[in-house]
Coordinates of C-alpha atoms in Angstrom, one line a residue:
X1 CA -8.5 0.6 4.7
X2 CA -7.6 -0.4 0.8
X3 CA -3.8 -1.3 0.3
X4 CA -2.5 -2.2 -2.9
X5 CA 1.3 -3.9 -3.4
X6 CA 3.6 -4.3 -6.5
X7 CA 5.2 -7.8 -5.6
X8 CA 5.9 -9.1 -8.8
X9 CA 9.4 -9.5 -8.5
X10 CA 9.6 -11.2 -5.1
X11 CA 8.0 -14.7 -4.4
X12 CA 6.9 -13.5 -0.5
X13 CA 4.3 -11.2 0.4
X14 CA 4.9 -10.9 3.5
X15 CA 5.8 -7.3 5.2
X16 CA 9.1 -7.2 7.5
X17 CA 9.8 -5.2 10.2
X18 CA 12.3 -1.9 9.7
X19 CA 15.1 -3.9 11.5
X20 CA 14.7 -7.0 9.2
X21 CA 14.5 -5.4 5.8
X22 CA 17.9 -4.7 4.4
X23 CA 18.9 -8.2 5.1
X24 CA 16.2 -9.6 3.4
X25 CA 17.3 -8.5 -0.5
X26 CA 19.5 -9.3 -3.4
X27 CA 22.0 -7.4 -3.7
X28 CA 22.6 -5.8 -7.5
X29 CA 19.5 -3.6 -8.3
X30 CA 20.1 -0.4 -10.1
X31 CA 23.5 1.6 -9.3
X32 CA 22.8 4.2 -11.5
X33 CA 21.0 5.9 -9.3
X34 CA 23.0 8.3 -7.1
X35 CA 23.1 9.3 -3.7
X36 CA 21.2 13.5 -4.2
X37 CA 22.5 15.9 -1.1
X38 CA 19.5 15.9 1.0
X39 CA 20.3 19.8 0.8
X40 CA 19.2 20.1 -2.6
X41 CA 15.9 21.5 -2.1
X42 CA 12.9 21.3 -5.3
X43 CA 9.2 22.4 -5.2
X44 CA 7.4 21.9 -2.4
X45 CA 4.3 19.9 -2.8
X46 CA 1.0 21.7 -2.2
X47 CA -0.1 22.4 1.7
X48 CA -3.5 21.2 1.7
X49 CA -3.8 19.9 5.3
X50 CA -1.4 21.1 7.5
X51 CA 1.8 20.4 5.7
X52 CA 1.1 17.1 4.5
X53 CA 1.9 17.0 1.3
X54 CA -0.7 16.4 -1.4
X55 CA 0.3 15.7 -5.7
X56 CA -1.8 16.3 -8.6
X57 CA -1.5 12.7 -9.6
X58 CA -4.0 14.0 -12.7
X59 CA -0.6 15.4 -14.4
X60 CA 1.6 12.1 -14.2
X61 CA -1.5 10.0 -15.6
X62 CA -2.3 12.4 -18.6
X63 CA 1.4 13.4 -19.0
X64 CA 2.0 10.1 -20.5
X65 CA 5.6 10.3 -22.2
X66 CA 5.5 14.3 -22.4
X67 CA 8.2 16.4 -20.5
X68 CA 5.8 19.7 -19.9
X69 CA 6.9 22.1 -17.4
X70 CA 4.1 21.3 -15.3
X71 CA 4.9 18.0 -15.3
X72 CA 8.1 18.8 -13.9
X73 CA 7.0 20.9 -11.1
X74 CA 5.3 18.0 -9.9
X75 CA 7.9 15.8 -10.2
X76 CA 9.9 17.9 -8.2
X77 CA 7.4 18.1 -5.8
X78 CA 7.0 14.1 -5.3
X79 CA 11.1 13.8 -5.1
X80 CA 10.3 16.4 -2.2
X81 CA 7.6 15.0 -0.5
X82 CA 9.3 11.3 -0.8
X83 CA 12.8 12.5 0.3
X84 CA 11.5 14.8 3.4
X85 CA 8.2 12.7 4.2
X86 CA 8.5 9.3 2.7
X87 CA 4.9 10.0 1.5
X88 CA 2.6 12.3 -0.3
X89 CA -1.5 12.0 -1.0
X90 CA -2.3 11.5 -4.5
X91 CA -5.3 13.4 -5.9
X92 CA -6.7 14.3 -9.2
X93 CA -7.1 9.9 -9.5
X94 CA -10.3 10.0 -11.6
X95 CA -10.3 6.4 -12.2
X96 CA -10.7 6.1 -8.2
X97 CA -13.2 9.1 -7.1
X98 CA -14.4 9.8 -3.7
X99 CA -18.0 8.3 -4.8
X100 CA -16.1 5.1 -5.9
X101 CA -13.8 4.6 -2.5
X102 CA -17.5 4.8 -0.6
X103 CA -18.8 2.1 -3.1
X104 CA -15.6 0.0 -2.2
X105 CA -15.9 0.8 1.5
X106 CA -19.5 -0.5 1.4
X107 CA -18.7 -3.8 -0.2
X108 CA -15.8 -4.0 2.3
X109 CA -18.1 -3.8 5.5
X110 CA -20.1 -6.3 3.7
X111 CA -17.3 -8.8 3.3
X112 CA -16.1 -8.7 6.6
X113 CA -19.7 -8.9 8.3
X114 CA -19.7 -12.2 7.0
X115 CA -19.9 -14.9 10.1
X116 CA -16.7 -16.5 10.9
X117 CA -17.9 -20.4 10.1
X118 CA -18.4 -18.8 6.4
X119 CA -14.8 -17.0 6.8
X120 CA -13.3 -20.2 7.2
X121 CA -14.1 -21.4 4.1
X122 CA -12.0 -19.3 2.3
X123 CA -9.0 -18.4 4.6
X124 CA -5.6 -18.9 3.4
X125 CA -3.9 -20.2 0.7
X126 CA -6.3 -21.6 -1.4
X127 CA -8.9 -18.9 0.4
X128 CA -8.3 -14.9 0.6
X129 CA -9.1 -14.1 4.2
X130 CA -6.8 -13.9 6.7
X131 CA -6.7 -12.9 10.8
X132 CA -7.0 -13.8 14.2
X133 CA -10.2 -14.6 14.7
X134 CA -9.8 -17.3 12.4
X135 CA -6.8 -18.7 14.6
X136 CA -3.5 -17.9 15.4
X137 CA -2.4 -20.0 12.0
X138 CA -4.2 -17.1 9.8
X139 CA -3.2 -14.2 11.6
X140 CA -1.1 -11.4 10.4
X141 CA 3.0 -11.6 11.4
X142 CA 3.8 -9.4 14.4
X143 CA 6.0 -7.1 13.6
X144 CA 7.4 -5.9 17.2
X145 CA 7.9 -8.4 20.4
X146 CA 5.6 -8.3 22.6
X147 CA 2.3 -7.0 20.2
X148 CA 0.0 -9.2 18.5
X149 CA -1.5 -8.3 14.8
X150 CA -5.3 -8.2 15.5
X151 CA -5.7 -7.0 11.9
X152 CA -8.4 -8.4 9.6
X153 CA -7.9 -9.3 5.7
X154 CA -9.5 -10.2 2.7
X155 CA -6.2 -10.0 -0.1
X156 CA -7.3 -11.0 -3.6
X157 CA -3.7 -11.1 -6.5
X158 CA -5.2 -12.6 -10.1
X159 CA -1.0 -13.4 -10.5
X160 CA -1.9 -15.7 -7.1
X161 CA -4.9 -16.8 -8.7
X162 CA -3.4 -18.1 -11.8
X163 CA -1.1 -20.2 -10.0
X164 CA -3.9 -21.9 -8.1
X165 CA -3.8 -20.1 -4.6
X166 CA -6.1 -17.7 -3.4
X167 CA -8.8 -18.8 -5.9
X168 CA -11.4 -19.8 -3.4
X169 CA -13.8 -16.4 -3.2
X170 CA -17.4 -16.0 -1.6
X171 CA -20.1 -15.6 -4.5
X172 CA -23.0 -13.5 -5.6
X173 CA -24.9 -15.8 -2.8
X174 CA -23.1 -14.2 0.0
X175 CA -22.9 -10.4 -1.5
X176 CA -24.6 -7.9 -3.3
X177 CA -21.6 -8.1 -5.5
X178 CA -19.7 -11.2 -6.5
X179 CA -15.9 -11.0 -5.0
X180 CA -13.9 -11.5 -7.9
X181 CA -15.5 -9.5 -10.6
X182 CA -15.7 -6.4 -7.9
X183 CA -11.9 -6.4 -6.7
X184 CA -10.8 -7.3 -10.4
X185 CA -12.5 -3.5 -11.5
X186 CA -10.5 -2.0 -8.7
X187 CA -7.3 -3.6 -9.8
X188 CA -7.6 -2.3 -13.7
X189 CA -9.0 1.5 -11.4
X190 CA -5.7 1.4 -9.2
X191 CA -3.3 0.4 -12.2
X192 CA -3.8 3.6 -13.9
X193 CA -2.5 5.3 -10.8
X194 CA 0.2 2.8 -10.0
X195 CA 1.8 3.0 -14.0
X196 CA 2.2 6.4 -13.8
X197 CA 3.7 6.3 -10.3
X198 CA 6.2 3.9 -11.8
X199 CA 7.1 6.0 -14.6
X200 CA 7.1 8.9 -12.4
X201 CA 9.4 7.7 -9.9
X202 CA 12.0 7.4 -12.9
X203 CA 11.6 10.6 -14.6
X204 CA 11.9 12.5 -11.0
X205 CA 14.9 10.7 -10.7
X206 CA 16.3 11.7 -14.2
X207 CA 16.6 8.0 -15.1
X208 CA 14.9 6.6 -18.2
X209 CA 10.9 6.1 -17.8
X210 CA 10.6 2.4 -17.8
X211 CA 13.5 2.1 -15.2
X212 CA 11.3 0.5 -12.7
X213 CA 7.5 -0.4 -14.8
X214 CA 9.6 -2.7 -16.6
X215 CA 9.9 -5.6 -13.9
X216 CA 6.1 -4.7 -13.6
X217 CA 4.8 -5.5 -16.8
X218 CA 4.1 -9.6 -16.1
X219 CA 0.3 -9.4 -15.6
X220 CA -0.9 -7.0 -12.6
X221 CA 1.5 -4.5 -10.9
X222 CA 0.2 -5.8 -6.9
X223 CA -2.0 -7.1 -4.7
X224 CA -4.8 -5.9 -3.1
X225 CA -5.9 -5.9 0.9
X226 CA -8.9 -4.8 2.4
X227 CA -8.5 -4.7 6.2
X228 CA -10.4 -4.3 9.2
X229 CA -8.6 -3.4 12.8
X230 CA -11.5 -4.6 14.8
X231 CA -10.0 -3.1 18.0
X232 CA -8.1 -4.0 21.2
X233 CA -9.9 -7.6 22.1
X234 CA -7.0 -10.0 22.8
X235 CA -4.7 -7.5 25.1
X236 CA -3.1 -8.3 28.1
X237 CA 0.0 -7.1 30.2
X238 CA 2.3 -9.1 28.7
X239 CA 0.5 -8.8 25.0
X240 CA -0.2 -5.4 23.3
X241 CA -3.6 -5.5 20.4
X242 CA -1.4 -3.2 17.9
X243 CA -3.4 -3.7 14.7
X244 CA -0.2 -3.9 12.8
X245 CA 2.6 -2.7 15.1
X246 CA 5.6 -0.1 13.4
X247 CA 7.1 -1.7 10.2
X248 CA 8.1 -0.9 6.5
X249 CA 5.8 -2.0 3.7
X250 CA 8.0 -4.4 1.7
X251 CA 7.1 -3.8 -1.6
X252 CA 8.1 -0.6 -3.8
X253 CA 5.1 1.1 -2.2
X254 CA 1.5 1.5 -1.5
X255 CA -2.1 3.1 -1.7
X256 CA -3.7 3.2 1.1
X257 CA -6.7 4.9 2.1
X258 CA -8.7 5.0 5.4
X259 CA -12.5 5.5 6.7
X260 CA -11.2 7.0 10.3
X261 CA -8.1 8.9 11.5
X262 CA -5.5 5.9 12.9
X263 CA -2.7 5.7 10.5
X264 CA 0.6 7.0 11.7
X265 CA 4.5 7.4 9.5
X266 CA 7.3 8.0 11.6
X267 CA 9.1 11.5 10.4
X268 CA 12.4 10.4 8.7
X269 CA 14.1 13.1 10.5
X270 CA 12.8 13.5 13.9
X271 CA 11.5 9.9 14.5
X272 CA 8.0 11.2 15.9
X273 CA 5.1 10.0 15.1
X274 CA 2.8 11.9 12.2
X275 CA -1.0 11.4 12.6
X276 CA -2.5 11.2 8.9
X277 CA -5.5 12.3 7.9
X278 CA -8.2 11.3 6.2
X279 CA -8.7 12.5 2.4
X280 CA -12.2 11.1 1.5
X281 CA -11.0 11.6 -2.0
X282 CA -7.1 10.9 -2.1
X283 CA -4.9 7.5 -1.1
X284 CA -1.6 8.1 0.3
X285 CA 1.2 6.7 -1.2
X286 CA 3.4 5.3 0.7
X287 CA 7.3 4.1 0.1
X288 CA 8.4 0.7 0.2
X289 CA 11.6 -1.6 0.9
X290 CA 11.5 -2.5 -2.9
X291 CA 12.1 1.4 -3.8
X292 CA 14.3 1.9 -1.2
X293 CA 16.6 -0.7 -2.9
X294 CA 15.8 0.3 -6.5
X295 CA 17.6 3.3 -5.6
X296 CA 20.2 2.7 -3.6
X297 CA 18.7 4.2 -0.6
X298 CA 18.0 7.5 -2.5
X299 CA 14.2 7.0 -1.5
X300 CA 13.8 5.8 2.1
X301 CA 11.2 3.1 2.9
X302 CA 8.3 5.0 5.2
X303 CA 8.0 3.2 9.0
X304 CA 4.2 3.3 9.6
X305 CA 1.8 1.8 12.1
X306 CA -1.7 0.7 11.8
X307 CA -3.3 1.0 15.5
X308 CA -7.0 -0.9 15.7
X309 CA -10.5 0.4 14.9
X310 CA -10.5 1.6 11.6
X311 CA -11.3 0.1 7.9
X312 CA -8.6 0.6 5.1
X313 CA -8.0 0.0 1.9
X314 CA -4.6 -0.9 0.5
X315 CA -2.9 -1.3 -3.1
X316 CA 0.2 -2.6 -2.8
X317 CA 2.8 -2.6 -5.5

């Protein structure tokens, strides 16, 4: 899977658990923002694959600064789809087509087919890779008692990399394509998306369009993950193999695409669990603790779990 975060204004990376979040903040962020009846109905976003809700993304990035009426349907469609779903899939993202996400998923299988005595050369924090099998010291935080994060992860941030950490990269020697040059075309790829998400999230809101991109505007808006859930190896009776167990993304909110069905969001009003599908074109954006707080709780951050055997992407803002 690709993720990317926006984690500009927060000094931790690290995703909490739905339990943990609301303590974890400073308190202050925007109060202009009030609480909208959840009665108040908009648009409905488009049914492309049974009822999950899909946004022509293609409208917010060309839109630019322009209130068109078609830019408002759509807007009333995200606050729709964010309010009822906690997430939508973007499409219409021609800086990130469907032949593009198979070029990145290639290089991704490459990366992590490297052997593990190479991986440890560059795991964490001077190194990108992260996960178990490079020792319970690199592994990903488990997020529920009694799982264990079995999750795979090469992160790359050039904020990190400018402050020293996470500099260490494998080169053209190791790949058909040289690490940091790759990942730093699909950072300036995802920002076009990400911007006008920021801007967008505003706008649906009726509050002035740099509301949020403004505390985004020091170097790149997030980070970027690409995983590997290699399976259930390391279970046991007492220990579960979750991938990444249930939790909230702690940033304002993420991309994420997958290469096989897996991904799961809890429904903010039933508490079941919603299977998502793969959109070999789209990323699903997904809300965040960040936005949650940005608007007082207006937006809810989406619980999601990450079960084991697939690849992802992820853009994380």
């Amino acid at each position: 899977s690709i993720c990317t975060y926006a984690t500009m204004m927060f000094p931790y990376r690290a995703r909490i658990p739905q339990f943990a979040r609301r303590s974890r903040f400073p308190v202050g962020f925007s109060s202009r923002v009030k609480f909208w009846p959840r009665s108040v109905k908009y648009a409905t976003a488009a049914d492309n694959d049974n009822g999950h809700p899909v946004i022509d993304c293609l409208v917010l990035i060309n839109s630019k600064d322009e209130c068109t009426k078609e830019k408002s349907i759509v807007l009333g469609q995200m606050l729709d789809a964010l309010q009822n779903r906690g997430y939508f899939y973007a499409k219409g993202v021609q800086s990130m087509p469907a032949t593009y996400i198979k070029k990145a998923y290639r290089f991704l299988h490459e990366v992590h087919s490297l052997p593990l005595d190479v991986k440890m050369k560059y795991v964490k924090p001077y190194g990108t890779y992260s996960g178990l099998d490079a020792g319970e010291k690199y592994a990903e935080y488990d997020y529920e008692q009694g799982t264990r994060s079995s999750v795979r992860s090469w992160d790359y941030s050039r904020t990190r990399s400018s402050e020293g950490k996470g500099t260490n990269f494998p080169g053209s020697d190791l790949l058909s394509a040289p690490f940091q040059p790759f990942l730093d075309d699909m950072y300036d790829r995802q920002n076009v998306l990400g911007t006008a998400l920021m801007v967008a999230f505003a706008e649906m809101l009726s509050l002035p369009p740099d509301t949020f991109n403004k505390y985004y505007t020091s170097g790149d808006l997030g980070t970027i993950r690409l995983l590997y859930y290699p399976g259930a190896e390391t279970s046991t009776e007492e220990v579960v193999d979750s991938g990444i167990s249930a939790h909230t993304d702690f940033e304002a909110f993420t991309l994420m695409h997958q290469d096989a069905p897996g991904l799961r969001f809890m429904s903010p009003d039933s508490g079941a669990w919603i299977d998502a599908p793969v959109r070999e074109g789209e990323f699903v954006v997904i809300l965040g603790d960040v936005m949650e707080r940005f608007t007082n709780g207006v937006l809810k951050a989406t619980v999601s779990v990450e079960p084991s055997r697939l690849f992802a992407i992820i853009l994380t803002f």
